[in-house]
Coordinates of C-alpha atoms in Angstrom, one line a residue:
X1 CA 67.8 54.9 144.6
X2 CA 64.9 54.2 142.5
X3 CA 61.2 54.9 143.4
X4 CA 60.4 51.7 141.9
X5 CA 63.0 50.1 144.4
X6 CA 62.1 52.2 147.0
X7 CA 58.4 50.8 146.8
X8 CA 59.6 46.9 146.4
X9 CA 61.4 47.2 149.4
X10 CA 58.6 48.7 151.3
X11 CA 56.3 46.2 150.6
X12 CA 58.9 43.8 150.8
X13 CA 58.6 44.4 154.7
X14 CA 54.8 44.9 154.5
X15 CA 54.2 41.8 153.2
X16 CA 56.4 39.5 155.2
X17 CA 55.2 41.2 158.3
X18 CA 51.5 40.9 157.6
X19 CA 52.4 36.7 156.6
X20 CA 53.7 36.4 160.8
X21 CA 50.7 38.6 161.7
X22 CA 48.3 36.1 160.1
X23 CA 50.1 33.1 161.4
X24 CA 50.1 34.1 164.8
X25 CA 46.4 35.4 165.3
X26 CA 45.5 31.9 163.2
X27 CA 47.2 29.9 165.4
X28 CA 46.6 31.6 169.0
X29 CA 42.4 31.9 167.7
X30 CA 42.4 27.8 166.7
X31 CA 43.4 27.0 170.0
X32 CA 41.1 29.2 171.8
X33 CA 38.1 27.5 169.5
X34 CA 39.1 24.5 170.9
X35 CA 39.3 25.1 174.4
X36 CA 35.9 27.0 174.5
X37 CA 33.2 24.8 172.9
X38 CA 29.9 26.8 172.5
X39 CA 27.0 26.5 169.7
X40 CA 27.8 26.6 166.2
X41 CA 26.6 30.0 165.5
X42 CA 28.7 31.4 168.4
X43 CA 31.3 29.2 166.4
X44 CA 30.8 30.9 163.3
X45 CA 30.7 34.4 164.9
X46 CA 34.1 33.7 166.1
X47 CA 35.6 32.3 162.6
X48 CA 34.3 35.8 161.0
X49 CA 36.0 37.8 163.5
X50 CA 39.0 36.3 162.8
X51 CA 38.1 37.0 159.0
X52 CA 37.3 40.7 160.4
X53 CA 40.7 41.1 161.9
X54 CA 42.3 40.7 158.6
X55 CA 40.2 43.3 156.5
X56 CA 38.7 40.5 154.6
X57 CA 35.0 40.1 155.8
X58 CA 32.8 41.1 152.3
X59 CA 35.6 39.2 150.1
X60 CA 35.6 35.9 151.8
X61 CA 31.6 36.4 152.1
X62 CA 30.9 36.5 148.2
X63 CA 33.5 33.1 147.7
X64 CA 32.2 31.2 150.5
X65 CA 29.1 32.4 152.3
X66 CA 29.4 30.3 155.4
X67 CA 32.0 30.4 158.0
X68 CA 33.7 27.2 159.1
X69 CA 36.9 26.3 160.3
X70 CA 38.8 24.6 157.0
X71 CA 37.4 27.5 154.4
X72 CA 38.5 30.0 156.9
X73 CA 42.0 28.4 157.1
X74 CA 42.1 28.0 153.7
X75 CA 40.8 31.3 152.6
X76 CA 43.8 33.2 155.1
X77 CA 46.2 30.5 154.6
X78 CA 46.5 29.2 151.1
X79 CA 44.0 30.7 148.8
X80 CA 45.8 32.4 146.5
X81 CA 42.2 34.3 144.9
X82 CA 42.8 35.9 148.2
X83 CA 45.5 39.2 147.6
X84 CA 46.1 39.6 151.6
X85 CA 46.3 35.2 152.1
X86 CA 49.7 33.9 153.7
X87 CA 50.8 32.4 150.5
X88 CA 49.9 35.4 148.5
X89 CA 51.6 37.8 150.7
X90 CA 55.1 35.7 150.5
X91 CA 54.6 35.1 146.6
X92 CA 54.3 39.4 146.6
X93 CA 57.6 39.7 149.0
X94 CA 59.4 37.2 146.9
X95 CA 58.3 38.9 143.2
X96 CA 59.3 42.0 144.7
X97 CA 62.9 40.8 145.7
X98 CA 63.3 38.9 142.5
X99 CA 63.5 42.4 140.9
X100 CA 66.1 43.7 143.1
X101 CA 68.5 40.7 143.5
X102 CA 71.7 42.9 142.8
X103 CA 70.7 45.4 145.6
X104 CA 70.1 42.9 148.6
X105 CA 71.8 40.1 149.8
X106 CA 71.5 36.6 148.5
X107 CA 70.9 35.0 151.6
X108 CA 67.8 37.3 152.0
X109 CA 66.2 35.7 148.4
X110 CA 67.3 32.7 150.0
X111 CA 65.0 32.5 152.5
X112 CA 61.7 34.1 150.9
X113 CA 62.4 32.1 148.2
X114 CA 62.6 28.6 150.1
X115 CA 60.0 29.9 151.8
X116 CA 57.7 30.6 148.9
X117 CA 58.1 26.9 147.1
X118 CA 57.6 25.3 150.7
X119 CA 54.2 27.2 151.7
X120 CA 52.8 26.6 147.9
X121 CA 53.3 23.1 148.3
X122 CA 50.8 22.8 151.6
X123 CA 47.2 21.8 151.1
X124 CA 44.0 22.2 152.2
X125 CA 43.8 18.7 154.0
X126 CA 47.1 19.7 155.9
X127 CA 45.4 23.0 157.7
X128 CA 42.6 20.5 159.5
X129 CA 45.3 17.3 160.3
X130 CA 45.8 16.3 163.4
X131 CA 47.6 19.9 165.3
X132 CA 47.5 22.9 163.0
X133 CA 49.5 24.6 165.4
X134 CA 52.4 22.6 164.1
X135 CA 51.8 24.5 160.4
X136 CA 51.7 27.8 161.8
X137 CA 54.1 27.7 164.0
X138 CA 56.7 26.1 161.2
X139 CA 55.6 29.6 159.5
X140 CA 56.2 31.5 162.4
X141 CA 59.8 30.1 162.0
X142 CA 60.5 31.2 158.8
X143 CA 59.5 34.3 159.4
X144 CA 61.8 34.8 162.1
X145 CA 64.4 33.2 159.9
X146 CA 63.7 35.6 157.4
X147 CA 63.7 38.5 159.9
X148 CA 67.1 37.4 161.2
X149 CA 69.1 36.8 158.0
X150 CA 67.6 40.8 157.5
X151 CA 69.0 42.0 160.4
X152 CA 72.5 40.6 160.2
X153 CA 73.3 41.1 156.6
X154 CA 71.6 44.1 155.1
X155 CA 74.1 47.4 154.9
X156 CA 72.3 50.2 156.7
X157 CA 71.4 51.9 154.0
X158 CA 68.2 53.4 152.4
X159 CA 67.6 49.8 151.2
X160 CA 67.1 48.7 154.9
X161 CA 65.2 51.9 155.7
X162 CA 62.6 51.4 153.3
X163 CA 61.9 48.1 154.4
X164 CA 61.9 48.5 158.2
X165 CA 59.6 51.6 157.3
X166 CA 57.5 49.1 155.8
X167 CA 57.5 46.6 158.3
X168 CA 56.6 48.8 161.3
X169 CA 54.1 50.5 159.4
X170 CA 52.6 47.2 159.1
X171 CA 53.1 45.9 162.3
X172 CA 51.4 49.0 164.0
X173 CA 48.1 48.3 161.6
X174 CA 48.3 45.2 162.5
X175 CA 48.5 45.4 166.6
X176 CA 45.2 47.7 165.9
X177 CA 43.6 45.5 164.1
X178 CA 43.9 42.5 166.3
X179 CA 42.9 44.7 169.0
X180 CA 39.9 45.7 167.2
X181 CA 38.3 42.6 166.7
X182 CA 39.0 41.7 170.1
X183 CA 36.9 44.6 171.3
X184 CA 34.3 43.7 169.2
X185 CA 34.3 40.2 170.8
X186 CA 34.1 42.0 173.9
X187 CA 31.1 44.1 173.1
X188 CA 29.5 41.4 171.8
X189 CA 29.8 38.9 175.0
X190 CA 30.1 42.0 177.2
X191 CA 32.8 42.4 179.5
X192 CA 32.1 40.6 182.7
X193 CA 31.3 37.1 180.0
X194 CA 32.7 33.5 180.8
X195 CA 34.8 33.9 177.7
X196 CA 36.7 37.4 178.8
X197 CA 39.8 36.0 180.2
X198 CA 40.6 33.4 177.8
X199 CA 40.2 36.7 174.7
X200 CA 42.4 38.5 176.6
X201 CA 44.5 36.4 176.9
X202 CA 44.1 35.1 173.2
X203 CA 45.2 38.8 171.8
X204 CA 48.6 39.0 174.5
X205 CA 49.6 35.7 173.0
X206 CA 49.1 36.3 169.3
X207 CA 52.0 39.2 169.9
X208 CA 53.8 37.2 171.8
X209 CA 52.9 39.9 174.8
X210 CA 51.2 37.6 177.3
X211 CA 54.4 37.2 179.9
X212 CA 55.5 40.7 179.5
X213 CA 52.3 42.0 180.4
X214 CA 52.0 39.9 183.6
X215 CA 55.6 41.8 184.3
X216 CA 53.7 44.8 184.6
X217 CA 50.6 44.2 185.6
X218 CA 50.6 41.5 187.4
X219 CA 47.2 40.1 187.7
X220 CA 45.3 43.2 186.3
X221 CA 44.0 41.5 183.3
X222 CA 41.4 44.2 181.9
X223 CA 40.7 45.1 178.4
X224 CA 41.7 48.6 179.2
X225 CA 45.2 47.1 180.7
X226 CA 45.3 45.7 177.6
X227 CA 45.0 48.5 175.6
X228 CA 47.2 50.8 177.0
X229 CA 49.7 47.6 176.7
X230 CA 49.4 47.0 173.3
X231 CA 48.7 50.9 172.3
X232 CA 51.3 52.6 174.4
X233 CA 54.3 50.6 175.8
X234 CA 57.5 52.0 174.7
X235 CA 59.4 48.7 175.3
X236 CA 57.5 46.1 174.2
X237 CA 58.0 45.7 170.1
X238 CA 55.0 45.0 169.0
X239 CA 52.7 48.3 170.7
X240 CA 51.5 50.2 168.7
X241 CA 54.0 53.5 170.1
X242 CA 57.2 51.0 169.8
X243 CA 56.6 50.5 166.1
X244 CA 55.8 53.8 165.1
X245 CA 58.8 54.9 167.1
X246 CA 61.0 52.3 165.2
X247 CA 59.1 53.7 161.7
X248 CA 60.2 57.6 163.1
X249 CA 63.6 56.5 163.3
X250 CA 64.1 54.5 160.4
X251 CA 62.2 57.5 158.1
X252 CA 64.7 60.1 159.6
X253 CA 67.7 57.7 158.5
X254 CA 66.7 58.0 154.9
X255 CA 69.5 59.7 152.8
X256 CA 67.7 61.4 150.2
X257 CA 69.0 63.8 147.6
X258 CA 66.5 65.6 145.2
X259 CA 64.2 68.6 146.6
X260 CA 61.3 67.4 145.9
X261 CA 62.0 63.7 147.7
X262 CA 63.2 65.9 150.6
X263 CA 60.3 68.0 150.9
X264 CA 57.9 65.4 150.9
X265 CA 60.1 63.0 153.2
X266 CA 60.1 66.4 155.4
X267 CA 56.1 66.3 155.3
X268 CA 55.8 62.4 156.3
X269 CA 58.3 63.2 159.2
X270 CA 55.5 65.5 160.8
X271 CA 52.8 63.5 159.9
X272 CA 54.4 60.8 161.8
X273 CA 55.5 63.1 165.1
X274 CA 52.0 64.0 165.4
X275 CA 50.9 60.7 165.1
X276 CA 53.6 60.2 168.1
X277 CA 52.8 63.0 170.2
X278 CA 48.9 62.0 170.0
X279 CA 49.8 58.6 171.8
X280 CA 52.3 60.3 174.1
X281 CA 49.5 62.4 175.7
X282 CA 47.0 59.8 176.1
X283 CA 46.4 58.5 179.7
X284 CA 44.4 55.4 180.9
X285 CA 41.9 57.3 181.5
X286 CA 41.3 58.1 178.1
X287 CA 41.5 54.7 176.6
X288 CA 38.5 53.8 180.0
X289 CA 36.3 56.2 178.5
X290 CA 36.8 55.0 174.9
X291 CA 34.1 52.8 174.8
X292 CA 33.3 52.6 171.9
X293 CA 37.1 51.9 169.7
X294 CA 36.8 55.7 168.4
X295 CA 40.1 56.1 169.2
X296 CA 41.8 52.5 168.1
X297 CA 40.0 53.6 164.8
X298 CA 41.2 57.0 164.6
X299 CA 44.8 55.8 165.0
X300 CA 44.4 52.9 162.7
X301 CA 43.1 56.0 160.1
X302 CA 46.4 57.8 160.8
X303 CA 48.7 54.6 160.1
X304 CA 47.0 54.1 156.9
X305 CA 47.1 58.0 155.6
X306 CA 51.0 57.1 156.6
X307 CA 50.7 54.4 153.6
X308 CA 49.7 57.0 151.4
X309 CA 51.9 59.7 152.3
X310 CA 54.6 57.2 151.7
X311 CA 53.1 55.8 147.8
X312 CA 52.8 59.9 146.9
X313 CA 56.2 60.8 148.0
X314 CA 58.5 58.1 147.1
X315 CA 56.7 55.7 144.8
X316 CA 55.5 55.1 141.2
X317 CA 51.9 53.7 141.0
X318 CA 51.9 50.0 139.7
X319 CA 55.6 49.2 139.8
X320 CA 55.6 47.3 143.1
X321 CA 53.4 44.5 143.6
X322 CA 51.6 46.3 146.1

């Protein structure tokens, strides 16, 4: 297949995974803001980590200085100045489609598309009426629409493989993310604060995690429960190991041809079991004495040299919308 296709569909599965990240951390943080009134500078602390989460701090900063609830919503939901907003990720899954409608199925354009012209017709007024929860759990849907149309009519081929690569790739960066700004909260109000239970349980519930935790740990709700949860767990789907385990085997499927594809594909293969092999030896221990998220950041680092191993092995620069 083409490197150009081979990109598209990467980012295909980037991009539609990052649009459910952002709708579930938006939705799971609103609610938390309005169960736990403080002052309005602890309220704009809280919009900017949410900004933080996403990678966006200095870019929403120079368009709109302040933090409050309806530019932040906006700025993540439906600005489209914004390259990493919901409705600019879906508008860069659906260009990227649109240029390989004979190699996936129709029903997948189908719903990225529908998707697309519904989400661009939302406004600003809409984020702040009455429940927004209703909004972002309507985008949740589609997502999972889109997600199950994939899964039950894509050929298991290298088409697929590229996109699932993509989509645990981004799923992984995201988990670490979340969890980094969580942490940060948790520095900032230090652990044994009023406000600790509800954050923990604010970043279970934005990966759906909450009730699968409580299977295994009962009521040990601790930030280094947490971690080891979301970091190391080789069952639940969104941890950190379960998606680069799902990225491992997806990369191995890849039928490739050419030397030079092979060699490199060889190279991100390694990459990636070292990656796996760090988590695997990691104990609780370790993540108790991490006090400081050197290690959430050092793993974060190694998902994102994985994005570049992938652009300088198997994709041409500037032919994706990427």
């Amino acid at each position: 297949m083409l490197n150009r296709n081979a990109e598209a569909l990467f980012w295909v599965g980037r991009y539609m995974e990052r649009a459910e990240n952002h709708a579930r951390l938006i939705d799971v943080h609103y609610h938390l803001q309005q169960e736990h009134h403080s002052a309005d500078q602890a309220q704009d602390d809280k919009w900017a980590r949410i900004v933080d989460a996403l990678g966006s701090r200095s870019a929403y900063e120079q368009q709109y200085g302040q933090y409050d609830e309806e530019d932040v919503l906006h700025y993540i939901t439906l600005d489209r100045d914004n390259p990493n907003s919901l409705v600019a990720c879906i508008n860069y899954a659906r260009g990227n489609l649109r240029t390989l409608r004979e190699k996936v199925p129709t029903e997948l354009w189908d719903v990225v598309n529908s998707f697309y012209l519904w989400l661009r017709e939302r406004h600003r007024e809409e984020l702040t009426k009455d429940s927004p929860h209703q909004l972002y759990k309507r985008i949740k849907e589609w997502t999972a629409l889109y997600q199950g149309v994939a899964q039950s009519v894509m050929a298991r081929e290298n088409e697929w493989h590229f996109m699932e690569c993509g989509r645990y790739l981004e799923r992984a960066e995201n988990t670490l993310r979340i969890m980094q700004a969580v942490r940060n909260t948790m520095v900032a109000g230090e652990s044994g604060a009023p406000l600790t239970y509800p954050y923990l349980q604010a970043v279970l519930r934005s990966v759906s995690g909450y009730q699968v935790f409580r299977r295994y740990y009962a009521d040990g709700m601790s930030p280094e429960g947490i971690i080891e949860f979301l970091v190391l767990h080789p069952a639940f789907p969104r941890s950190v190991r379960f998606a680069l385990d799902a990225m491992d085997t997806h990369l191995r499927s890849l039928e490739l041809q050419e030397t030079g594809l092979k060699l490199g594909h060889g190279k991100i293969v390694r990459q990636t079991g070292k990656v796996l092999a760090e988590l695997s030896c990691l104990e609780r221990e370790d993540l108790q004495q991490d006090r400081d998220g050197l290690m959430l950041t050092v793993v974060l680092g190694a998902c994102q040299q994985l994005g570049v191993a992938f652009a300088k092995t198997f994709f041409r620069v500037g032919e994706a919308s990427a």
